[in-house]
Coordinates of C-alpha atoms in Angstrom, one line a residue:
M296 CA 98.6 69.9 110.7
K297 CA 100.1 73.2 111.8
K298 CA 101.8 71.7 114.8
F299 CA 103.7 69.4 112.5
A300 CA 104.4 72.1 110.0
L301 CA 106.4 73.6 112.9
A302 CA 107.5 70.5 114.8
A303 CA 108.7 68.2 112.0
V304 CA 111.9 70.1 111.8
A305 CA 113.0 69.0 115.3
A306 CA 115.3 66.0 115.8
A307 CA 117.8 64.7 118.3
A308 CA 121.1 63.7 116.7
L309 CA 123.1 61.1 118.8
T310 CA 126.7 60.2 118.2
G311 CA 128.2 56.8 117.9
G312 CA 131.7 55.4 117.7
V313 CA 131.3 52.6 115.1
A314 CA 132.0 52.8 111.4
Q315 CA 128.4 53.0 110.2
A316 CA 127.1 55.3 113.0
Y317 CA 125.8 58.8 112.5
T318 CA 128.4 61.4 113.6
V319 CA 127.8 64.8 115.0
G320 CA 129.9 67.4 116.8
T321 CA 133.0 67.0 114.6
F322 CA 134.9 69.6 112.5
S323 CA 134.8 69.2 108.7
N324 CA 134.6 70.9 105.3
G325 CA 130.8 71.2 105.6
F326 CA 127.6 69.8 106.9
V327 CA 123.9 69.3 106.2
V328 CA 120.9 70.6 108.1
P329 CA 118.4 68.0 106.8
N330 CA 115.1 69.9 107.7
V331 CA 114.8 73.6 107.4
I332 CA 111.6 75.8 107.4
H333 CA 110.3 79.1 108.7
N334 CA 106.9 80.7 109.1
G335 CA 108.1 84.2 109.9
A336 CA 110.5 85.5 112.5
A337 CA 108.6 83.9 115.4
N338 CA 108.9 80.4 113.9
T339 CA 112.2 79.8 112.3
T340 CA 115.2 77.5 112.0
A341 CA 118.5 78.8 113.3
V342 CA 122.0 77.5 112.7
G343 CA 125.1 78.3 114.8
I344 CA 128.5 77.7 113.2
V345 CA 132.0 77.5 114.8
N346 CA 135.1 78.0 112.8
R347 CA 138.3 76.7 114.3
G348 CA 140.3 77.1 111.1
G349 CA 141.5 80.2 109.3
L350 CA 139.7 82.7 107.0
I351 CA 137.2 80.9 104.9
P352 CA 134.2 81.5 102.6
V353 CA 131.2 79.5 103.8
F354 CA 128.7 78.8 100.9
W355 CA 125.2 77.7 101.7
T356 CA 122.4 76.4 99.5
W357 CA 118.8 75.7 100.4
F358 CA 117.1 72.9 98.4
D359 CA 113.5 71.9 98.4
Q360 CA 112.2 68.4 99.3
N361 CA 113.1 67.2 95.8
S362 CA 116.6 68.7 95.8
N363 CA 115.7 71.6 93.5
H364 CA 117.9 74.6 94.1
G365 CA 116.1 77.4 95.9
V366 CA 118.3 80.0 97.5
D367 CA 122.0 80.3 98.1
G368 CA 124.6 82.7 99.5
C369 CA 128.1 83.0 101.0
F370 CA 129.5 84.7 104.1
P371 CA 133.1 85.0 105.4
M372 CA 134.3 83.5 108.7
T373 CA 137.6 84.2 110.4
A374 CA 139.6 82.1 112.8
N375 CA 137.7 81.2 116.0
Q376 CA 134.6 83.0 114.9
Y377 CA 131.0 82.0 115.8
S378 CA 128.2 82.9 113.3
G379 CA 124.5 82.6 113.9
I380 CA 122.2 82.1 110.9
N381 CA 118.5 82.9 111.1
W382 CA 116.7 81.3 108.2
A383 CA 113.8 83.7 108.3
A384 CA 116.2 86.6 108.0
I385 CA 118.2 85.3 105.0
S386 CA 115.8 83.2 103.0
G387 CA 114.3 86.1 101.0
V388 CA 110.6 86.8 100.1
G389 CA 108.0 84.1 99.5
M390 CA 109.8 81.3 101.4
E391 CA 107.4 81.1 104.3
G392 CA 106.2 77.6 104.9
K393 CA 108.5 76.0 102.4
R394 CA 110.3 73.0 103.7
G395 CA 113.7 71.9 102.5
Y396 CA 117.3 71.3 103.6
M397 CA 120.5 73.2 103.6
V398 CA 124.1 72.3 102.6
F399 CA 126.9 74.4 104.1
S400 CA 130.3 74.0 102.3
V401 CA 133.7 75.6 102.9
G402 CA 135.0 77.1 99.7
T403 CA 138.7 77.7 98.8
T404 CA 140.5 80.7 100.3
A405 CA 142.5 82.5 97.7
G406 CA 145.9 83.9 98.6
G407 CA 145.7 87.4 99.9
A408 CA 142.0 87.2 100.4
T409 CA 140.3 89.4 103.1
P410 CA 136.9 88.9 104.8
A411 CA 135.5 91.4 102.2
T412 CA 136.8 89.4 99.2
V413 CA 137.0 85.8 100.3
C414 CA 133.6 84.9 98.9
T415 CA 134.2 86.4 95.5
A416 CA 137.9 85.7 94.8
A417 CA 138.8 83.5 91.9
G418 CA 138.4 79.8 92.8
A419 CA 136.4 80.5 96.0
S420 CA 133.5 78.4 94.9
T421 CA 135.4 75.2 94.8
L422 CA 135.0 72.8 97.8
A423 CA 138.0 72.9 100.1
A424 CA 139.7 69.9 101.6
I425 CA 139.7 69.4 105.4
G426 CA 142.9 70.7 107.0
P427 CA 144.2 73.0 109.7
L428 CA 142.6 76.0 108.0
V429 CA 139.3 74.2 107.1
Q430 CA 137.5 73.2 110.3
I431 CA 133.8 74.1 110.8
S432 CA 131.1 72.5 113.0
A433 CA 127.5 73.5 113.7
N434 CA 124.3 73.0 115.7
A435 CA 120.8 73.9 114.8
F436 CA 117.3 74.4 116.4
Y437 CA 113.8 75.5 115.6
V438 CA 112.3 78.2 117.7
D439 CA 108.5 78.7 118.2
V440 CA 108.1 81.9 120.1
A441 CA 104.4 81.6 120.7
G442 CA 104.7 78.0 121.8
K443 CA 107.7 78.9 124.0
S444 CA 109.6 76.0 122.4
V445 CA 113.1 75.6 121.1
A446 CA 113.5 72.2 119.4
F447 CA 116.9 70.7 118.5
T448 CA 117.4 70.0 114.8
P449 CA 120.0 67.5 113.6
V450 CA 123.2 68.6 111.8
I451 CA 124.8 65.9 109.7
D452 CA 128.6 66.2 109.8
G453 CA 130.8 66.1 106.7
P454 CA 133.2 65.5 105.1
L455 CA 131.1 66.3 102.0
V456 CA 131.6 64.6 98.6
L457 CA 130.4 66.7 95.7
A458 CA 130.2 65.7 92.1
A459 CA 133.4 66.5 90.2
G460 CA 133.5 70.2 89.0
T461 CA 130.8 71.4 91.4
N462 CA 130.5 75.1 91.7
L463 CA 129.3 76.0 95.2
T464 CA 127.3 78.9 93.8
T465 CA 125.3 76.8 91.4
M466 CA 124.7 73.5 93.2
G467 CA 121.9 71.3 91.8
P468 CA 120.0 68.1 92.6
T469 CA 123.0 65.8 92.0
S470 CA 125.8 68.0 93.4
L471 CA 125.9 66.4 96.9
Q472 CA 126.8 62.8 96.6
H473 CA 127.8 61.8 100.1
V474 CA 127.9 63.3 103.6
A475 CA 129.9 61.2 106.0
G476 CA 127.7 61.8 109.1
A477 CA 124.7 60.0 107.6
A478 CA 124.3 56.2 107.2
L479 CA 125.8 54.7 104.1
V480 CA 123.4 52.6 102.0
N481 CA 124.5 50.0 99.5
G482 CA 127.9 51.6 99.1
T483 CA 130.6 50.2 96.8
V484 CA 134.4 50.8 96.6
P485 CA 134.8 54.1 94.8
T486 CA 136.1 54.2 91.2
A487 CA 139.1 56.4 90.3
P488 CA 136.8 59.3 89.2
E489 CA 134.9 59.1 92.4
L490 CA 138.1 59.2 94.5
A491 CA 139.3 62.1 92.4
A492 CA 136.2 64.1 93.3
I493 CA 137.0 63.8 97.0
P494 CA 139.1 66.7 98.1
S495 CA 141.7 65.6 100.6
A496 CA 144.9 67.4 101.2
A497 CA 146.1 64.7 103.5
G498 CA 144.6 61.8 101.6
T499 CA 142.4 60.8 104.5
N500 CA 138.9 62.0 103.6
A501 CA 138.3 59.0 101.4
N502 CA 138.9 56.7 104.3
V503 CA 136.4 58.6 106.5
L504 CA 133.7 58.3 103.8
W505 CA 134.4 54.8 102.5
G506 CA 135.4 53.0 105.6
R507 CA 131.8 52.9 106.7
A508 CA 129.7 49.7 106.8
N509 CA 126.6 49.5 104.8
T510 CA 123.2 50.0 106.5
T511 CA 120.7 47.3 105.7
S512 CA 117.9 48.3 108.1
M513 CA 116.6 51.2 110.0
S514 CA 114.3 51.2 113.0
L515 CA 111.9 54.1 113.0
R516 CA 110.0 54.8 116.2
Y517 CA 106.3 55.7 116.4
F518 CA 104.0 56.7 119.3
I519 CA 100.4 57.3 118.4
D520 CA 96.8 56.9 119.8
G521 CA 94.8 55.9 116.7
T522 CA 93.3 59.4 116.1
V523 CA 95.1 61.3 113.3
N524 CA 96.2 64.8 114.2
S525 CA 94.9 64.6 117.8
G526 CA 96.5 63.5 121.0
N527 CA 99.6 61.4 120.5
D528 CA 101.0 62.0 117.0
T529 CA 104.2 61.1 115.2
R530 CA 105.8 62.1 111.9
I531 CA 108.8 60.1 110.5
A532 CA 111.3 62.2 108.5
V533 CA 113.6 60.7 105.9
W534 CA 116.5 62.6 104.2
S535 CA 118.8 61.1 101.6
T536 CA 121.4 62.0 99.0
G537 CA 119.4 60.1 96.4
D538 CA 115.8 59.2 95.6
Q539 CA 113.6 57.0 97.8
R540 CA 110.3 57.9 96.3
G541 CA 107.8 55.0 96.1
T542 CA 106.0 52.5 98.1
H543 CA 108.1 50.6 100.7
T544 CA 107.1 47.3 102.2
V545 CA 108.2 47.1 105.8
N546 CA 107.6 45.3 109.1
I547 CA 105.9 47.2 111.9
Y548 CA 106.3 46.0 115.5
D549 CA 104.4 47.0 118.6
N550 CA 105.9 47.1 122.1
A551 CA 105.1 43.5 122.7
Q552 CA 107.2 42.1 119.8
N553 CA 104.2 41.5 117.6
R554 CA 104.8 42.0 113.9
Q555 CA 102.8 42.9 110.8
S556 CA 104.0 43.7 107.3
V557 CA 102.6 47.0 105.9
N558 CA 103.5 49.7 103.4
F559 CA 104.4 53.3 103.6
V560 CA 104.9 55.9 100.8
L561 CA 107.7 58.4 100.4
N562 CA 106.4 61.1 98.0
E563 CA 109.5 63.4 97.9
S564 CA 112.8 62.3 96.5
E565 CA 115.3 63.7 99.1
L566 CA 113.4 65.0 102.2
S567 CA 110.1 63.3 103.0
W568 CA 108.1 62.4 106.1
F569 CA 105.0 60.5 106.7
D570 CA 102.3 59.8 109.3
P571 CA 102.5 56.2 110.6
E572 CA 99.1 56.6 112.0
T573 CA 97.7 56.5 108.5
I574 CA 99.4 53.3 107.4
A575 CA 96.8 51.0 105.9
G576 CA 96.7 47.6 107.5
R577 CA 98.3 48.7 110.8
P578 CA 96.7 46.7 113.6
A579 CA 94.7 49.1 115.8
A580 CA 96.5 48.0 118.9
Y581 CA 99.9 49.0 117.4
V582 CA 100.3 52.5 119.0
D583 CA 103.8 52.3 120.4
G584 CA 106.7 50.5 118.7
F585 CA 108.9 50.8 115.6
I586 CA 109.0 50.2 111.9
D587 CA 111.8 48.1 110.4
W588 CA 112.7 49.7 107.0
N589 CA 115.3 48.5 104.5
P590 CA 116.4 51.7 102.7
S591 CA 118.5 49.8 100.2
A592 CA 115.5 48.0 98.7
V593 CA 114.1 49.4 95.5
P594 CA 110.7 50.8 96.4
A595 CA 107.6 49.8 94.4
G596 CA 106.4 52.6 92.1
F597 CA 109.8 54.2 91.6
P598 CA 109.6 56.6 88.6
A599 CA 109.5 54.8 85.2
G600 CA 112.8 54.5 83.4
A601 CA 115.0 54.2 86.5
A602 CA 116.3 50.7 87.4
E603 CA 116.9 51.6 91.0
P604 CA 116.9 54.8 93.1
A605 CA 119.8 57.1 92.6
L606 CA 120.6 56.7 96.3
N607 CA 121.8 53.2 95.5
V608 CA 123.9 53.9 92.4
G609 CA 127.5 53.7 93.6
G610 CA 126.4 54.2 97.2
G611 CA 124.6 56.9 99.0
D612 CA 123.5 58.1 102.4
V613 CA 120.3 58.3 104.4
Y614 CA 119.2 59.9 107.7
A615 CA 115.9 59.3 109.5
Y616 CA 114.2 60.3 112.7
S617 CA 110.8 60.5 114.3
V618 CA 109.0 63.6 115.8
V619 CA 106.5 62.9 118.5
I620 CA 104.0 65.2 120.1
A621 CA 102.2 63.8 123.2
P622 CA 100.1 65.8 125.7
A623 CA 101.8 64.0 128.5
F624 CA 105.2 65.2 127.3
G625 CA 104.2 68.8 127.1
A626 CA 106.8 69.4 124.3
V627 CA 108.1 68.0 121.1
Q628 CA 110.1 64.8 121.5
S629 CA 112.7 63.8 118.8
L630 CA 113.8 60.2 118.3
L631 CA 116.7 59.3 116.0
G632 CA 116.1 56.3 113.7
A633 CA 118.6 53.6 114.7
H634 CA 120.4 51.8 111.9
R635 CA 122.5 48.7 111.4

């Protein structure tokens, strides 16, 4: 399992030009790194940030797989600055081997602020609107020094939508409501309070977020050999702004268009991954293909008292990818989950 403890953070993020597509490589008021872990300085997640705006406070929060707040901080960035973040260096003690995700948000720059004061000035911990002075973008990767591997990790572009009144220093499980670079799931036209929560100096951020088409299915790739944790192995990672815990009934296809309905379980609410090689009922010959998953469906076994996952209440976002290790490849291969 160790190889997946390290490799499951890797993903390839591809860009697209249609309304419902994932987006990467744009400038915004924040972004999400959906899978972050370290096992010491020699096995760590790194994030590189470019600021093409003005002086800004950049707040970050690490959440665990169930969106519980773990660690947070803030650092200043000036115009045209690049900053590199090493998760092992800033995470604090006792964080080795803990998997989670990070939200980076641009706070509000107070008048007269300097790099030394911009993070602590009054009002700094309020999410800023995208504009000429608020423009950040990022890339991320996971480095395994012993394995001589540097694996690309996806960065999901903003704009971010946070719950009204969110303080960037005390973000919790429900603070992040939407991130535009992910796939929209079961979205609805926002109500007036939802629109009011979207910071937009130019009045355009709402269109970026709400002009997306709903995603009704995702195709998740697998490549295995029938022997768990040996030879060809795959893990499928799922990140969302809501809660997809439960048992999901899906169709699995092989590479000859054969189909079988099976189930997989997501145990964590916001960042989960599973081994398709362990799916009960998978035909033994199905070793290369994809799983067709409907993320908007209410999974069986969702926690009692909830009519449907929070992801689907008023809309939400999801992001999925597969991590493949195969001896013939000689390195980690990352395959983005397609959506439509």
